[in-house]
mmCIF file of C-alpha atoms in Angstrom:
data_model
loop_
_atom_site.group_PDB
_atom_site.id
_atom_site.type_symbol
_atom_site.label_atom_id
_atom_site.label_comp_id
_atom_site.label_asym_id
_atom_site.label_seq_id
_atom_site.Cartn_x
_atom_site.Cartn_y
_atom_site.Cartn_z
ATOM 1 C CA MET A 1394 15.706 -85.758 -19.834
ATOM 2 C CA PRO A 1395 12.138 -85.946 -18.574
ATOM 3 C CA THR A 1396 10.769 -89.214 -17.340
ATOM 4 C CA PRO A 1397 9.869 -91.627 -20.142
ATOM 5 C CA THR A 1398 6.256 -91.623 -21.210
ATOM 6 C CA LYS A 1399 4.143 -94.681 -21.702
ATOM 7 C CA GLY A 1400 3.299 -95.747 -25.205
ATOM 8 C CA ALA A 1401 5.147 -95.779 -28.476
ATOM 9 C CA ARG A 1402 8.433 -93.939 -28.826
ATOM 10 C CA LEU A 1403 9.038 -91.218 -31.368
ATOM 11 C CA GLY A 1404 11.967 -93.041 -32.948
ATOM 12 C CA GLY A 1405 13.028 -96.626 -33.262
ATOM 13 C CA SER A 1406 14.928 -96.715 -29.970
ATOM 14 C CA PRO A 1407 15.244 -94.685 -26.804
ATOM 15 C CA ALA A 1408 18.490 -93.177 -28.083
ATOM 16 C CA HIS A 1409 16.797 -92.088 -31.306
ATOM 17 C CA GLU A 1410 13.942 -90.509 -29.370
ATOM 18 C CA LYS A 1411 16.452 -88.615 -27.230
ATOM 19 C CA LEU A 1412 18.177 -87.287 -30.361
ATOM 20 C CA ILE A 1413 14.863 -86.271 -31.941
ATOM 21 C CA LEU A 1414 13.882 -84.274 -28.838
ATOM 22 C CA ALA A 1415 17.347 -82.697 -28.593
ATOM 23 C CA ASN A 1416 17.156 -81.577 -32.242
ATOM 24 C CA LEU A 1417 13.637 -80.217 -31.760
ATOM 25 C CA ALA A 1418 14.778 -78.267 -28.676
ATOM 26 C CA THR A 1419 17.756 -76.880 -30.596
ATOM 27 C CA GLU A 1420 15.527 -75.635 -33.412
ATOM 28 C CA LEU A 1421 12.967 -74.239 -30.950
ATOM 29 C CA PHE A 1422 15.632 -72.123 -29.248
ATOM 30 C CA ARG A 1423 17.179 -71.123 -32.577
ATOM 31 C CA HIS A 1424 13.948 -69.962 -34.258
ATOM 32 C CA GLY A 1425 11.600 -69.224 -31.355
ATOM 33 C CA LYS A 1426 8.870 -71.481 -32.753
ATOM 34 C CA ILE A 1427 8.619 -74.631 -34.829
ATOM 35 C CA LYS A 1428 5.864 -76.564 -36.543
ATOM 36 C CA THR A 1429 5.762 -80.274 -35.745
ATOM 37 C CA THR A 1430 3.275 -83.005 -34.875
ATOM 38 C CA GLU A 1431 1.200 -82.640 -31.726
ATOM 39 C CA THR A 1432 2.834 -85.701 -30.177
ATOM 40 C CA LYS A 1433 6.343 -84.359 -30.675
ATOM 41 C CA ALA A 1434 5.317 -80.927 -29.387
ATOM 42 C CA LYS A 1435 3.798 -82.422 -26.249
ATOM 43 C CA ARG A 1436 6.929 -84.497 -25.642
ATOM 44 C CA LEU A 1437 9.204 -81.502 -26.325
ATOM 45 C CA ARG A 1438 7.518 -79.105 -23.898
ATOM 46 C CA PRO A 1439 8.854 -80.593 -20.607
ATOM 47 C CA LEU A 1440 12.365 -80.864 -22.006
ATOM 48 C CA ALA A 1441 12.377 -77.272 -23.295
ATOM 49 C CA GLU A 1442 11.039 -75.926 -20.003
ATOM 50 C CA GLN A 1443 13.680 -77.831 -18.027
ATOM 51 C CA LEU A 1444 16.416 -76.448 -20.261
ATOM 52 C CA ILE A 1445 15.161 -72.876 -19.810
ATOM 53 C CA THR A 1446 15.000 -73.390 -16.038
ATOM 54 C CA LYS A 1447 18.602 -74.579 -16.064
ATOM 55 C CA ALA A 1448 19.593 -71.603 -18.206
ATOM 56 C CA LYS A 1449 17.969 -69.260 -15.680
ATOM 57 C CA ARG A 1450 20.405 -70.574 -13.053
ATOM 58 C CA GLY A 1451 23.237 -69.481 -15.314
ATOM 59 C CA ASP A 1452 26.099 -71.303 -13.595
ATOM 60 C CA LEU A 1453 28.756 -73.465 -15.233
ATOM 61 C CA HIS A 1454 27.206 -76.747 -14.142
ATOM 62 C CA ALA A 1455 23.859 -75.789 -15.670
ATOM 63 C CA ARG A 1456 25.596 -74.757 -18.903
ATOM 64 C CA ARG A 1457 27.373 -78.117 -19.115
ATOM 65 C CA ARG A 1458 24.123 -80.000 -18.453
ATOM 66 C CA VAL A 1459 22.402 -78.089 -21.257
ATOM 67 C CA LEU A 1460 25.374 -78.716 -23.582
ATOM 68 C CA GLY A 1461 24.862 -82.435 -22.950
ATOM 69 C CA ILE A 1462 21.475 -82.189 -24.665
ATOM 70 C CA VAL A 1463 21.784 -79.222 -27.053
ATOM 71 C CA LYS A 1464 25.021 -79.745 -28.977
ATOM 72 C CA ASP A 1465 25.116 -76.370 -30.792
ATOM 73 C CA LYS A 1466 27.189 -73.902 -28.743
ATOM 74 C CA ASP A 1467 25.666 -70.861 -30.464
ATOM 75 C CA VAL A 1468 22.166 -71.979 -29.465
ATOM 76 C CA VAL A 1469 23.307 -72.616 -25.882
ATOM 77 C CA TYR A 1470 24.837 -69.139 -25.776
ATOM 78 C CA ALA A 1471 21.558 -67.617 -27.059
ATOM 79 C CA LEU A 1472 19.608 -69.670 -24.518
ATOM 80 C CA PHE A 1473 21.698 -68.453 -21.577
ATOM 81 C CA GLU A 1474 22.276 -64.853 -22.667
ATOM 82 C CA GLN A 1475 19.049 -63.908 -24.492
ATOM 83 C CA ILE A 1476 16.222 -66.340 -23.807
ATOM 84 C CA ALA A 1477 16.681 -67.082 -20.084
ATOM 85 C CA PRO A 1478 16.802 -63.390 -18.959
ATOM 86 C CA ARG A 1479 13.381 -62.820 -20.575
ATOM 87 C CA TYR A 1480 11.884 -65.354 -18.175
ATOM 88 C CA ALA A 1481 13.719 -64.271 -15.017
ATOM 89 C CA GLY A 1482 10.507 -63.359 -13.171
ATOM 90 C CA ARG A 1483 8.417 -66.168 -14.609
ATOM 91 C CA PRO A 1484 8.136 -69.378 -12.552
ATOM 92 C CA GLY A 1485 7.298 -71.627 -15.511
ATOM 93 C CA GLY A 1486 5.143 -71.923 -18.599
ATOM 94 C CA TYR A 1487 7.749 -70.760 -21.079
ATOM 95 C CA THR A 1488 6.217 -72.515 -24.104
ATOM 96 C CA ARG A 1489 2.842 -72.518 -25.846
ATOM 97 C CA ILE A 1490 1.419 -75.256 -28.077
ATOM 98 C CA THR A 1491 -1.126 -74.174 -30.679
ATOM 99 C CA LYS A 1492 -2.879 -76.876 -32.671
ATOM 100 C CA THR A 1493 -3.070 -76.369 -36.426
ATOM 101 C CA GLY A 1494 -4.780 -78.405 -39.119
ATOM 102 C CA PRO A 1495 -3.809 -81.908 -40.163
ATOM 103 C CA ARG A 1496 -0.791 -82.531 -42.372
ATOM 104 C CA LYS A 1497 -1.673 -82.948 -46.034
ATOM 105 C CA GLY A 1498 0.235 -86.148 -46.745
ATOM 106 C CA ASP A 1499 -0.747 -88.459 -43.890
ATOM 107 C CA ASN A 1500 -3.394 -86.446 -41.999
ATOM 108 C CA ALA A 1501 -1.192 -86.283 -38.873
ATOM 109 C CA PRO A 1502 -2.353 -83.641 -36.358
ATOM 110 C CA MET A 1503 0.082 -80.724 -36.479
ATOM 111 C CA ALA A 1504 0.936 -78.084 -33.884
ATOM 112 C CA VAL A 1505 3.142 -75.039 -33.463
ATOM 113 C CA ILE A 1506 5.242 -74.896 -30.307
ATOM 114 C CA GLU A 1507 6.669 -71.467 -29.499
ATOM 115 C CA LEU A 1508 8.355 -69.573 -26.726
ATOM 116 C CA VAL A 1509 5.959 -67.301 -24.852
ATOM 117 C CA GLU A 1510 6.776 -63.607 -25.375
ATOM 118 C CA GLU A 1511 4.378 -61.799 -23.013
ATOM 119 C CA ALA A 1512 5.697 -60.394 -19.789
ATOM 120 C CA GLN A 1513 3.980 -61.800 -16.740
ATOM 121 C CA VAL A 1514 2.978 -59.533 -13.864
ATOM 122 C CA ALA A 1515 4.122 -60.916 -10.527
ATOM 123 C CA ALA A 1516 1.367 -62.116 -8.210
ATOM 124 C CA THR A 1517 2.333 -59.600 -5.520
ATOM 125 C CA THR A 1518 2.026 -56.629 -7.874
ATOM 126 C CA ALA A 1519 -1.152 -57.809 -9.584
ATOM 127 C CA PRO A 1520 -3.599 -56.121 -7.138
ATOM 128 C CA ALA A 1521 -1.597 -52.900 -7.239
ATOM 129 C CA ALA A 1522 -1.487 -52.995 -11.043
ATOM 130 C CA LYS A 1523 -5.250 -53.587 -11.220
ATOM 131 C CA ALA A 1524 -5.917 -50.685 -8.837
ATOM 132 C CA ALA A 1525 -3.693 -48.378 -10.881
ATOM 133 C CA ALA A 1526 -5.466 -49.422 -14.078
ATOM 134 C CA ARG A 1527 -8.889 -48.732 -12.505
ATOM 135 C CA LYS A 1528 -7.705 -45.307 -11.329
ATOM 136 C CA ALA A 1529 -6.332 -44.427 -14.773
ATOM 137 C CA THR A 1530 -9.575 -45.556 -16.423
ATOM 138 C CA ALA A 1531 -11.649 -43.451 -14.020
ATOM 139 C CA GLN A 1532 -9.511 -40.377 -14.733
ATOM 140 C CA GLN A 1533 -9.811 -40.941 -18.477
ATOM 141 C CA ASP A 1534 -13.601 -41.257 -18.177
ATOM 142 C CA LYS A 1535 -13.737 -37.915 -16.337
ATOM 143 C CA LEU A 1536 -11.667 -36.261 -19.079
ATOM 144 C CA GLU A 1537 -13.889 -37.716 -21.795
ATOM 145 C CA ALA A 1538 -17.001 -36.416 -19.980
ATOM 146 C CA LEU A 1539 -15.553 -32.897 -19.944
ATOM 147 C CA ALA A 1540 -14.104 -33.048 -23.449
ATOM 148 C CA PRO A 1541 -17.317 -32.548 -25.531
ATOM 149 C CA GLU A 1542 -18.188 -29.312 -23.681
ATOM 150 C CA GLU A 1543 -14.752 -27.801 -24.210
ATOM 151 C CA THR A 1544 -14.291 -28.831 -27.823
ATOM 152 C CA ALA A 1545 -17.771 -27.879 -29.074
ATOM 153 C CA PRO A 1546 -16.912 -24.214 -29.989
ATOM 154 C CA GLU A 1547 -13.769 -25.344 -31.807
ATOM 155 C CA ALA A 1548 -15.771 -27.844 -33.841
ATOM 156 C CA VAL A 1549 -18.201 -25.108 -34.920
ATOM 157 C CA ALA A 1550 -15.308 -22.819 -35.842
ATOM 158 C CA ASP A 1551 -13.735 -25.605 -37.916
ATOM 159 C CA ASP A 1552 -17.015 -26.126 -39.789
ATOM 160 C CA GLN A 1553 -17.202 -22.448 -40.666
ATOM 161 C CA ASP A 1554 -13.645 -22.485 -41.991
ATOM 162 C CA ALA A 1555 -14.419 -25.518 -44.096
ATOM 163 C CA GLU A 1556 -17.360 -23.738 -45.761
ATOM 164 C CA ALA A 1557 -15.429 -20.545 -46.405
ATOM 165 C CA PRO A 1558 -14.738 -19.933 -50.109
ATOM 166 C CA VAL A 1559 -11.157 -19.599 -51.199
ATOM 167 C CA SER A 1560 -10.297 -16.450 -53.155
ATOM 168 C CA ALA A 1561 -8.171 -16.454 -56.272
ATOM 169 C CA SER A 1562 -5.072 -15.639 -54.227
ATOM 170 C CA GLY A 1563 -5.588 -18.837 -52.150
ATOM 171 C CA ASP A 1564 -6.488 -17.314 -48.755
ATOM 172 C CA LYS A 1565 -9.733 -17.695 -46.815
ATOM 173 C CA SER A 1566 -10.175 -14.020 -46.071
ATOM 174 C CA GLU A 1567 -13.691 -13.817 -47.493
ATOM 175 C CA THR A 1568 -16.509 -15.804 -45.881
ATOM 176 C CA LYS A 1569 -20.017 -16.479 -47.177
ATOM 177 C CA GLU A 1570 -21.451 -13.659 -45.089
ATOM 178 C CA ASP A 1571 -18.937 -11.190 -46.540
ATOM 179 C CA ALA A 1572 -19.830 -12.371 -50.032
ATOM 180 C CA LYS A 1573 -23.594 -11.883 -49.321
ATOM 181 C CA ASP A 1574 -22.939 -8.384 -47.984
ATOM 182 C CA ASP A 1575 -20.967 -7.501 -51.147
ATOM 183 C CA ASP A 1576 -23.790 -8.833 -53.363
ATOM 184 C CA ALA A 1577 -26.417 -6.847 -51.390
ATOM 185 C CA LYS A 1578 -24.425 -3.615 -51.756
ATOM 186 C CA ALA A 1579 -24.087 -4.079 -55.527
#
């Protein structure tokens, strides 16, 4: 458990607070995100991040330590086998707290705490990734600069086909110019 915080507890006793946080962590890992009060979300974040860090270790001791807090074996299995591998390259920051509006009944500030889904680029590959992105953007800009010149005749040809009248048989064999020539001959 994280170090106790100053101020009022979430429950009536320290044991009750510990159970509340354990149940919140269980539901967070089961559903991926939960809606709760801001205070509970802020108190849950360190516990959830410690549990994910232990799950990343993956050994038997870590599994038993997590089972001491999260009592549901199915959730512990999901934490070790599905959730922890997603964050293998991430050094921390596994959760996000988003504040929502106040609760209708008692006007308590509410928040959504969720597991972060985005992949994080490692710090060592960040400059290389940025350089590759700049190079790809430059190549795409060059292609876009050349594209209007090459596609201009096709666009004109498409416009002529669109104006062509359709004969009774359904084909576009006769154009406006052919129709004018036929009218002039008659």
